[in-house]
Coordinates of C-alpha atoms in Angstrom, one line a residue:
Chain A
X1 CA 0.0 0.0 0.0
X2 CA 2.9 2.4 0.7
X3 CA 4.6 1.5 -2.8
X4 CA 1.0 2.8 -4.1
X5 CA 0.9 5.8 -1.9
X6 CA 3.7 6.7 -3.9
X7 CA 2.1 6.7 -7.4
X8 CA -0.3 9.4 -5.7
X9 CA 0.8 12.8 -6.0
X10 CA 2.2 14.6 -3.1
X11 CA -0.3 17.0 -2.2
X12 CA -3.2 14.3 -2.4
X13 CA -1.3 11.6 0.0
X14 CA -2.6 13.5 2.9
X15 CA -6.4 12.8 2.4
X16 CA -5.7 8.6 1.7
X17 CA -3.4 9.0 4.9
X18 CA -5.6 10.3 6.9
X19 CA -7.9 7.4 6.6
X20 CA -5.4 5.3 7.1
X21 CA -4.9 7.2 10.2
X22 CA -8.8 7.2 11.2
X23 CA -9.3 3.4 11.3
X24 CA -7.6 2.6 14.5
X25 CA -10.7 5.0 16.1
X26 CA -13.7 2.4 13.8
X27 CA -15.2 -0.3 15.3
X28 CA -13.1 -3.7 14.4
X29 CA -14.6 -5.9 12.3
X30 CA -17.3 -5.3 9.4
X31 CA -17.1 -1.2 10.1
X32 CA -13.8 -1.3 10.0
X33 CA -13.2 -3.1 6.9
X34 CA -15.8 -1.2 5.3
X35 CA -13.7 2.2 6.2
X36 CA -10.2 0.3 4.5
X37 CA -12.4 -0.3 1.4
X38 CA -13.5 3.4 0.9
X39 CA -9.7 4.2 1.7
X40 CA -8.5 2.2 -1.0
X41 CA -11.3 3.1 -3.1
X42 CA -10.0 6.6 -2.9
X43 CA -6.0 5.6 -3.5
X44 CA -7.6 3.6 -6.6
X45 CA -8.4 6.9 -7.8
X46 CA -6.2 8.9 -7.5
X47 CA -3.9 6.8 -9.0
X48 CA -6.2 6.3 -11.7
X49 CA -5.9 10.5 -11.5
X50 CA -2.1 9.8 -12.8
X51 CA -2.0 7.1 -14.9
X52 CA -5.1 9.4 -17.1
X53 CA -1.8 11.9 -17.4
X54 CA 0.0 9.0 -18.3
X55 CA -2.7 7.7 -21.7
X56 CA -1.0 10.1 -23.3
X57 CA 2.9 8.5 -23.1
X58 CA 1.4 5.1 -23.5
X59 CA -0.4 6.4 -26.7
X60 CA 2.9 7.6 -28.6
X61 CA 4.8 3.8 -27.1
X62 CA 1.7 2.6 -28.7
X63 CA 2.5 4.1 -31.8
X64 CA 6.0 3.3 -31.7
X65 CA 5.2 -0.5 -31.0
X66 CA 2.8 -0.1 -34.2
X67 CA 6.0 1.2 -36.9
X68 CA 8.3 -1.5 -35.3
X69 CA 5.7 -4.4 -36.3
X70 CA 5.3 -2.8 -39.7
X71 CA 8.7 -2.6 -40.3
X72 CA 9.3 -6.3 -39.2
X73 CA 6.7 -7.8 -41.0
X74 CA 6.4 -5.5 -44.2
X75 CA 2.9 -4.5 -43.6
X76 CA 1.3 -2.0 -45.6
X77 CA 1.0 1.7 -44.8
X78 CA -2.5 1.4 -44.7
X79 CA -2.9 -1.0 -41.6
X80 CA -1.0 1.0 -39.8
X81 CA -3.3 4.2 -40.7
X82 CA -6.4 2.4 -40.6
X83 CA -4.8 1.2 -36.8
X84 CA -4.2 4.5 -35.4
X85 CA -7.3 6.0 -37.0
X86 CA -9.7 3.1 -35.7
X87 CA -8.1 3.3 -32.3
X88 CA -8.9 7.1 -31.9
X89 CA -12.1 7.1 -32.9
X90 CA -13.0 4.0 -30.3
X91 CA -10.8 6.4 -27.3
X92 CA -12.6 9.8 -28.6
X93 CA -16.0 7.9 -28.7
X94 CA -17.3 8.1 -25.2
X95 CA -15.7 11.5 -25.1
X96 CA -17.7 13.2 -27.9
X97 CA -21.3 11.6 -27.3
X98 CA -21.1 12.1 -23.5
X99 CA -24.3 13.9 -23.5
X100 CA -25.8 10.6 -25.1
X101 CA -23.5 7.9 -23.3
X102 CA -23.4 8.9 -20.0
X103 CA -23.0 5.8 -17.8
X104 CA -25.3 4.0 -15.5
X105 CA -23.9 4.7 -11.8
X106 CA -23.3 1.8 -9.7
X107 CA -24.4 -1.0 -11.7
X108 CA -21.7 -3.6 -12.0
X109 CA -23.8 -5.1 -15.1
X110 CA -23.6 -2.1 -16.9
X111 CA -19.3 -1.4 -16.0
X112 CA -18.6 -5.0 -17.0
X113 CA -20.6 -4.7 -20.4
X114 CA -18.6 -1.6 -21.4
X115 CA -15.2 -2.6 -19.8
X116 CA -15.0 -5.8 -21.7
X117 CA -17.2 -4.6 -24.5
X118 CA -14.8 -2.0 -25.1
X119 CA -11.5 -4.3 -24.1
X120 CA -13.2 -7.0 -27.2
X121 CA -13.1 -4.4 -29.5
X122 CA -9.7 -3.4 -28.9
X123 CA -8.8 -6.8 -29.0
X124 CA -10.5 -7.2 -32.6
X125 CA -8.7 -4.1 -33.8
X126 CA -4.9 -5.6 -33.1
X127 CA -6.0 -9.0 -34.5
X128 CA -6.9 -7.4 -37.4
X129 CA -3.7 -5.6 -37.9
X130 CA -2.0 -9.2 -37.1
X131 CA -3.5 -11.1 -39.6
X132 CA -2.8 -8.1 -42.4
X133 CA 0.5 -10.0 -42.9
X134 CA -1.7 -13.1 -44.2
X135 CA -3.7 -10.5 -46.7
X136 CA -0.7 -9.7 -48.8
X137 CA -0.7 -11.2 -52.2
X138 CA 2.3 -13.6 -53.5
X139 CA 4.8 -12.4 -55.7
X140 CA 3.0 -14.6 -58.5
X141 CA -0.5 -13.3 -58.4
X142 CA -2.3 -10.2 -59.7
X143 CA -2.7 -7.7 -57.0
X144 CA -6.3 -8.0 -55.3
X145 CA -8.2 -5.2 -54.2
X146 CA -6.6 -2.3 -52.3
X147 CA -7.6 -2.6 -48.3
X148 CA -7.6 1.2 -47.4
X149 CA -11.3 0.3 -48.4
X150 CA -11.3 -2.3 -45.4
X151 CA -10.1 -0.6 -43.3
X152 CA -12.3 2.1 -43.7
X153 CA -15.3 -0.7 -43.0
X154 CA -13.3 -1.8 -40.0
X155 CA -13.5 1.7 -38.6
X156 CA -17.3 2.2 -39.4
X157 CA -18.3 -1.4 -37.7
X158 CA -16.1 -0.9 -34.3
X159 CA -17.0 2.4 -34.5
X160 CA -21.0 1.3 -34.3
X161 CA -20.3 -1.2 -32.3
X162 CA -18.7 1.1 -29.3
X163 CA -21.6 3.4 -29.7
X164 CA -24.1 0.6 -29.6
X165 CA -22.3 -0.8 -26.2
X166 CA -22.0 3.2 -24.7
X167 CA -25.8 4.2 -25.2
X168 CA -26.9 0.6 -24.4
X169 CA -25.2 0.6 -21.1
X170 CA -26.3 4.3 -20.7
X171 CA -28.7 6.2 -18.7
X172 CA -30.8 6.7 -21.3
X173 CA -30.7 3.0 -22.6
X174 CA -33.4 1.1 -24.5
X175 CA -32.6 -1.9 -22.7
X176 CA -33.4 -3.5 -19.5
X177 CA -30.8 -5.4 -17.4
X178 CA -32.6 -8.6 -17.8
X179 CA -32.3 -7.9 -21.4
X180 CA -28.6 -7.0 -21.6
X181 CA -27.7 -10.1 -19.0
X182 CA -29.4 -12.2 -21.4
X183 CA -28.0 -10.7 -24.7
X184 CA -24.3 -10.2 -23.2
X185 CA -24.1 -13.1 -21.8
X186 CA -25.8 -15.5 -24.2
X187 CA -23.4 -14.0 -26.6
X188 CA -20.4 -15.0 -25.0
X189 CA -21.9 -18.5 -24.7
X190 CA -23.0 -18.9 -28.2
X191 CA -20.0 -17.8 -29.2
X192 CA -17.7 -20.1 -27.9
X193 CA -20.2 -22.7 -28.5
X194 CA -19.9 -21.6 -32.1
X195 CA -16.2 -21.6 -31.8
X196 CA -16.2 -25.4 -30.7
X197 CA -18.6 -26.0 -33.4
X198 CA -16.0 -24.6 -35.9
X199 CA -12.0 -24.1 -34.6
X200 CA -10.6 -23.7 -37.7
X201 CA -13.1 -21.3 -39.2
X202 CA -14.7 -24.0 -41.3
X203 CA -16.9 -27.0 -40.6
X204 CA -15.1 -30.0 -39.2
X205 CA -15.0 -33.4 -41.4
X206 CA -17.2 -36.3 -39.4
X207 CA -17.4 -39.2 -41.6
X208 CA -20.1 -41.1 -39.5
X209 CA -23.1 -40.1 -41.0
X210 CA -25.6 -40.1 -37.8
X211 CA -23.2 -37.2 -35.9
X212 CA -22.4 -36.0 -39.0
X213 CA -25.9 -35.0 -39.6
X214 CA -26.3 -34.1 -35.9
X215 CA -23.5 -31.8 -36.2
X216 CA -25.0 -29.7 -39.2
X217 CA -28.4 -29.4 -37.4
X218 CA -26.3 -28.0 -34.4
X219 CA -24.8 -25.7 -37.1
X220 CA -27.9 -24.6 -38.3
X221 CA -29.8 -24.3 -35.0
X222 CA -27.5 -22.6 -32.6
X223 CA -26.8 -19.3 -34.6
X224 CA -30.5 -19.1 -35.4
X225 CA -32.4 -20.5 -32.6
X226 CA -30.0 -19.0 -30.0
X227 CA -31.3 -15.2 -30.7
X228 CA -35.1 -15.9 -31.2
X229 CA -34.9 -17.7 -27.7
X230 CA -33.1 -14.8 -26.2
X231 CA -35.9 -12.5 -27.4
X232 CA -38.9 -14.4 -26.4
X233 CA -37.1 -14.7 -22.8
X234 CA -36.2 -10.6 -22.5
X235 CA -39.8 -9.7 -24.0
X236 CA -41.7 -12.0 -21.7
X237 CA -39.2 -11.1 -18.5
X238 CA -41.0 -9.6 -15.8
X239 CA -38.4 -7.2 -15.6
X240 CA -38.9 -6.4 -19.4
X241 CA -39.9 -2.7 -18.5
X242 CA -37.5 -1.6 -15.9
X243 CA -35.2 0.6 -17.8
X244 CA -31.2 0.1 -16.5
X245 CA -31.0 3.8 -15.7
X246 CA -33.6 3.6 -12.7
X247 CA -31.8 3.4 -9.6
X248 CA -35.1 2.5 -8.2
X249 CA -37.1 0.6 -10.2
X250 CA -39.7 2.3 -11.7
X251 CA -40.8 1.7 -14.8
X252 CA -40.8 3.2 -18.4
X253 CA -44.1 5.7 -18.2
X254 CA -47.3 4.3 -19.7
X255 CA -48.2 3.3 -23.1
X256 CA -47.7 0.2 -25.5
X257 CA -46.5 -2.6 -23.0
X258 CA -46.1 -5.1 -26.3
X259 CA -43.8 -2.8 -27.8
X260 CA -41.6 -2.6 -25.5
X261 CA -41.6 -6.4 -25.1
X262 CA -41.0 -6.2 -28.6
X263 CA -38.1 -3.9 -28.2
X264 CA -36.3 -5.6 -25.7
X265 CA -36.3 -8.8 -27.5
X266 CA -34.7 -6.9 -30.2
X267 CA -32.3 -5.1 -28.5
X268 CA -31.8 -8.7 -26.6
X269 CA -31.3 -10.9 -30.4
X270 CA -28.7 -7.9 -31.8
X271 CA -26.6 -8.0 -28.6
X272 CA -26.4 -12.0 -28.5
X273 CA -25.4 -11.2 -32.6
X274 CA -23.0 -9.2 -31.9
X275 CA -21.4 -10.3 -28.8
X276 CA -21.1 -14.1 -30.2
X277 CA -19.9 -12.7 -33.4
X278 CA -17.0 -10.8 -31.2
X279 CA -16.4 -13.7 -29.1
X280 CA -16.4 -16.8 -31.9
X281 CA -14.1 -14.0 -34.1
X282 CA -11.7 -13.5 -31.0
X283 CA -10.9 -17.0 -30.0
X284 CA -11.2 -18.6 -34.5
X285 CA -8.8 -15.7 -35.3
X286 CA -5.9 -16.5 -33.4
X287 CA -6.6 -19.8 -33.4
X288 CA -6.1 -19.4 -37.4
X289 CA -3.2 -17.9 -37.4
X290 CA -0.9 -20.6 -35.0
X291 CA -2.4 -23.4 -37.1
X292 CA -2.8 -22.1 -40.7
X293 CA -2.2 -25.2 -42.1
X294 CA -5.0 -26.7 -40.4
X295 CA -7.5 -24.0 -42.0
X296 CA -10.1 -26.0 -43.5
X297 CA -10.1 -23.6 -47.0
X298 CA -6.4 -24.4 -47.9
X299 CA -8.1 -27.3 -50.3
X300 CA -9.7 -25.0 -51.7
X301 CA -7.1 -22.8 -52.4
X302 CA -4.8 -25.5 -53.3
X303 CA -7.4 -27.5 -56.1
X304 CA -5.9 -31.0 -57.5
X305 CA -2.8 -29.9 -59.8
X306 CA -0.3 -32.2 -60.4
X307 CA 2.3 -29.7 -60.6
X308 CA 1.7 -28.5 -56.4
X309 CA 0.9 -31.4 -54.8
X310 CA 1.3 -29.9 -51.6
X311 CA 0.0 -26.6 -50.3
X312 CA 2.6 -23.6 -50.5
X313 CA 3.0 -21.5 -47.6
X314 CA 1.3 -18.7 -50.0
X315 CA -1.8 -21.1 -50.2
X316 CA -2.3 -21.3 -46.1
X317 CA -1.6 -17.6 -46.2
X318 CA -4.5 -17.2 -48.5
X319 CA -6.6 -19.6 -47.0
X320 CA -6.2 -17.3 -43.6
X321 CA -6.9 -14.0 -45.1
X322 CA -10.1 -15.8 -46.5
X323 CA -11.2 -17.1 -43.0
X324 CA -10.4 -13.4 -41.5
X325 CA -12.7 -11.7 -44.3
X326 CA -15.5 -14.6 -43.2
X327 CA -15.8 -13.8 -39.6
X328 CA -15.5 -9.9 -40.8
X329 CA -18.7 -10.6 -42.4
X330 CA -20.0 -12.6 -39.4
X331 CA -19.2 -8.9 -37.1
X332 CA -21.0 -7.3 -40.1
X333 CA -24.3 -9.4 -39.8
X334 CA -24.1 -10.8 -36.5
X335 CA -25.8 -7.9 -34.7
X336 CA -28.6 -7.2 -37.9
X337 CA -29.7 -11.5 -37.8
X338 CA -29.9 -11.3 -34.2
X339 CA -32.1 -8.2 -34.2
X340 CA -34.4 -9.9 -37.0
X341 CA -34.4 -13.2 -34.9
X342 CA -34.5 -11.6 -31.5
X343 CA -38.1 -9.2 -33.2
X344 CA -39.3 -12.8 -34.3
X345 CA -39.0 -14.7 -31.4
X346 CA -40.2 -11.7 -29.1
X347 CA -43.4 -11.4 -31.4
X348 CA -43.7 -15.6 -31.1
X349 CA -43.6 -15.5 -27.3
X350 CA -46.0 -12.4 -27.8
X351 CA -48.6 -14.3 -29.8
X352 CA -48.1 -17.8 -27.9
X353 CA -49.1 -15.5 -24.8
X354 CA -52.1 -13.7 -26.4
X355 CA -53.7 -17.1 -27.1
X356 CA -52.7 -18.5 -23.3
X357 CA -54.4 -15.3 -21.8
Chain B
X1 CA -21.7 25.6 -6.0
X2 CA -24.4 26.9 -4.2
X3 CA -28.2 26.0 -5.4
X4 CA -28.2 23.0 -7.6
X5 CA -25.1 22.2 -7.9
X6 CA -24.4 20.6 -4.4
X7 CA -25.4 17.0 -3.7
X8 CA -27.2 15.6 -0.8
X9 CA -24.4 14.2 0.5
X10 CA -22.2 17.4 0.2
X11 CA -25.1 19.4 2.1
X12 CA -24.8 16.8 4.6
X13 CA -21.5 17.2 5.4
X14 CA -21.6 21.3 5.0
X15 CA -24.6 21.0 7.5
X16 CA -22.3 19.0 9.9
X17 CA -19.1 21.2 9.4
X18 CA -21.3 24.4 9.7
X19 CA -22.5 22.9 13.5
X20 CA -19.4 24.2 14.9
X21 CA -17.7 26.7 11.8
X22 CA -14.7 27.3 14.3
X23 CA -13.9 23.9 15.3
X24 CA -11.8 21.3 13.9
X25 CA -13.1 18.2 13.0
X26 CA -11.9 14.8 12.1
X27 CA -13.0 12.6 9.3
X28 CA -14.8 9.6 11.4
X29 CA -16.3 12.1 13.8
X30 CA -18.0 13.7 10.6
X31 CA -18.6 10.6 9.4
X32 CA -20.3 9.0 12.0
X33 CA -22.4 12.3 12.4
X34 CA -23.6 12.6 9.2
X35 CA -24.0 8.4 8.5
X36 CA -21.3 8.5 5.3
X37 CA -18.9 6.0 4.6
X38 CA -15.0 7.2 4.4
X39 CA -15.0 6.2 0.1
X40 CA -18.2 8.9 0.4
X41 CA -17.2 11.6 2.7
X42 CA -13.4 12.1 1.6
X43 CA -13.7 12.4 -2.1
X44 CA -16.8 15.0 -0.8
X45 CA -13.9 16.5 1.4
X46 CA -11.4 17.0 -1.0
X47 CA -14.0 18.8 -3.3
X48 CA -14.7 21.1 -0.3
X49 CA -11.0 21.6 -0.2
X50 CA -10.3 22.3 -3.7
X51 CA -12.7 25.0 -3.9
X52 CA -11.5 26.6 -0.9
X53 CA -14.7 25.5 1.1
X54 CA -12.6 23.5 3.5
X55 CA -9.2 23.9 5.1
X56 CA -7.5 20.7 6.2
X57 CA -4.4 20.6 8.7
X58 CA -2.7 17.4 10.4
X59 CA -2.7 17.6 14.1
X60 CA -0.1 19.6 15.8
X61 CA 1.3 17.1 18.7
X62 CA 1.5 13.5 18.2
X63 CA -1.0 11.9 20.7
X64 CA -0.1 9.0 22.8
X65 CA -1.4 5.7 21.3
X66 CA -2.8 6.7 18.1
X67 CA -1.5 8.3 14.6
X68 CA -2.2 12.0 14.3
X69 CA -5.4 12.7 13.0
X70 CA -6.3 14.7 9.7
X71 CA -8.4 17.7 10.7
X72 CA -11.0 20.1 8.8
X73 CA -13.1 22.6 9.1
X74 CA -15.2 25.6 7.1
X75 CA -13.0 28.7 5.8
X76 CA -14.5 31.7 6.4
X77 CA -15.7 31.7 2.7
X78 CA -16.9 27.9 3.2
X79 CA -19.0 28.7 6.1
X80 CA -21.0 31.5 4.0
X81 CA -21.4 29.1 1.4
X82 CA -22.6 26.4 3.5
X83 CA -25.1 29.2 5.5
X84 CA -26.9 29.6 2.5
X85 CA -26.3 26.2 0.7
X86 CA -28.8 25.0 3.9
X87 CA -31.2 27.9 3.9
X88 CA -31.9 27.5 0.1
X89 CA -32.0 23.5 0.9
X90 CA -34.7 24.3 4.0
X91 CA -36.7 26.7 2.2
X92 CA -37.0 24.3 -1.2
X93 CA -37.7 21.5 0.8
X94 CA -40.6 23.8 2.2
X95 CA -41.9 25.0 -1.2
X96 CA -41.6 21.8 -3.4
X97 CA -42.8 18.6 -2.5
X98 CA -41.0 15.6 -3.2
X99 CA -41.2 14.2 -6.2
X100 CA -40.4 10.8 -8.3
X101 CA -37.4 11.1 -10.8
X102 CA -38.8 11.8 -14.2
X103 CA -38.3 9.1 -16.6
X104 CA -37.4 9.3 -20.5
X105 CA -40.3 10.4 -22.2
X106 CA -42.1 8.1 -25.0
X107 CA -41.4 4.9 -23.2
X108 CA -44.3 2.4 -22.1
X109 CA -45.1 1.7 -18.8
X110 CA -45.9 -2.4 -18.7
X111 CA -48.5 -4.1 -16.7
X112 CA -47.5 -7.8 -15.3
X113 CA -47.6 -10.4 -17.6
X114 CA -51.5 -11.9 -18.1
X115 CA -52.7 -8.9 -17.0
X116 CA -55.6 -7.0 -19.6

């Protein structure tokens, strides 16, 4: 604790001393723990205080970090800029819509949404500047399509995706926290489920025909089933109209109850879309790129010619950079099928309870 | 910070300093007065002290079996502040009842489940 007293500037110690200097006069036991916590609460921040001064160093490292990768691995211009730009945008985010995004306080749903909402989206961003080394086309080939373009679609989709997180974890958000429990953490769960379903980015060879056929209808049935069920469970939730910014649980004023129902099982399917699409892209991405020759499209790439036998380092290269535009277009759609499933299985449990009643 | 702009909790603490504007206090005797917990009532002090509403000072002579204690009280401009931070807080607590936080506008309000 001393060591950390030192990370706080000098002429703040004396408030995080002096409740260390109180709690000899608190009740031992519960009180007295509970005056250590706000203590350490308090050192917590203002270190925090410092290390904000400090974003800025870590930013230009960053940077620095970024050119020494490029010039290692030969990677375009382009990733680099498309890095740096996508990476601003996702810091200056929060700061430009803070009217819009203001956080829910106290709510350790809400800070866990954005903190690792915000921490998968980083973590998307570098692994797509990793696996730009795969993109680049063999000395034998025409040259493909420029990816400044990709980038820029990179940028637009992280960018949406942070402001979809930020206003859905907001004051002002559309959501309950039934709903964003259920949409969060399906997600997560569908998505490695997903990811079990297909390591390698493609469907897995099963030659006995019974699991074979099992294993298909699991294909089909968890991406599609997954986000209707999660929107007839958030529109039928009892909790279904308690917006996440009431600290005391009152309810959204009066006037269409199914709507809403409808809304949340909406807002329910697009964030199990978009947080299994994160997820299943996370863990298939670098799972891709320390086994590329076990990426299922390198037959593809590599079609029966007599004169290559064998798949050339260029041909698991390509068949990565294939697998990495897939599960771009997976981000891409995620979010928009589970919003269409999520509306159809709200509007099914909507119906099925219409008929009960 | 005057009208608006002061929490609850801040005029709590203001009303607790104000008591006795000449004498020092230490932070679990205001915090035991006024029902805060320490990670409530120090960030609220330090406020106070930033803006010159609070002065802070460690205790003179080291007491015999405990650490020096970290004292505060009202400046003169802090106990001003806090005189009429209360009176406007008595005299809108007079005027206005209480009422419920308004809610976003345009939202439905949903009855339980079954219900017509």
């Amino acid at each position: 604790m001393r060591r950390l007293l030192r990370l706080v500037p000098a002429e703040r110690r004396d408030w995080v001393e002096a409740v260390w200097a109180e709690a000899g006069q608190v009740p031992p036991g519960r009180h007295r723990l509970s005056w250590l916590a706000g203590g350490v609460r308090i050192l917590a921040h203002e270190v925090a205080m410092v290390y904000r001064l400090g974003y800025g160093l870590a930013f230009g490292a960053g940077g620095l970090a970024i050119l020494w990768v490029r010039a290692r691995n030969g990677l375009p211009a382009t990733a680099v800029i498309g890095l740096i730009a996508t990476g601003l945008t996702l810091a200056a985010l929060p700061w430009v819509g803070r009217g819009a995004f203001r956080p829910v306080l106290h709510r350790r749903l809400t800070r866990g949404v954005r903190l690792g909402g915000y921490a998968a989206l980083l973590a998307f961003l570098v692994m797509g500047f990793a696996t730009a080394r795969y993109g680049k086309v063999p000395a034998n080939m025409a040259a493909g399509p420029a990816d400044g373009p990709l980038w820029i679609v990179v940028l637009l989709l992280l960018a949406a995706y942070a402001a979809a997180i930020l206003r859905l974890t907001s004051r002002r958000s559309p959501a309950s926290a039934h709903t964003l429990a259920i949409g969060v953490g399906g997600g997560v769960g569908i998505g490695l489920l997903l990811y079990a379903l297909m390591p390698f980015g493609g469907a897995l060879s099963i030659t006995a025909p019974w699991l074979a056929a099992g294993y298909v209808a699991a294909l089909l049935a968890v991406p599609i089933g997954a986000p209707a069920v999660a929107g007839a469970v958030a529109a039928r939730s009892r909790w279904a109209g308690i917006p996440l910014g009431s600290a005391t649980g009152v309810e959204f004023p009066d006037g269409d109850q199914d709507g809403v129902r409808i809304q949340q099982g909406i807002v329910a399917g697009g964030l199990m879309g978009g947080a299994a699409a994160l997820v299943a892209s996370l863990v298939t991405l670098p799972t891709l790129m320390l086994w590329p020759d076990r990426v299922a499209a390198v037959r593809w790439s590599n079609p029966a010619d007599a004169s290559r036998p064998y798949p050339t380092p260029d041909d698991f290269a390509m068949s990565v950079s294939d697998s990495v535009g897939k599960y771009l277009a997976f981000v891409v759609a995620g979010p928009v099928l589970g919003m269409v499933l999520g509306w159809a299985g709200a509007a099914l449990a909507g119906r099925i309870r219409q008929r009960r009643s | 910070m005057t009208g608006p702009g002061i929490s609850s909790q801040t005029l709590v603490v203001l009303t607790a300093l104000s008591a006795e504007p000449a004498a020092w206090r230490h932070g679990y005797d205001i915090a035991k007065e006024t029902g805060l917990k320490s990670g409530t009532l120090y960030p609220i002090l330090i406020r106070l002290a930033d803006r010159g509403v609070v002065e802070a000072c460690w205790e003179a002579e080291q007491p015999a079996g405990r650490p020096r204690r970290h004292l505060y009280r009202l400046t003169a401009e802090g106990r001003t502040l806090a005189h009429a931070a209360v009176r406007t807080a008595v005299d809108g607590s007079r005027s206005q009842p209480v009422r419920p936080r308004p809610m976003a506008p345009g939202r439905p309000r949903l009855r339980p489940e079954g219900s017509s």
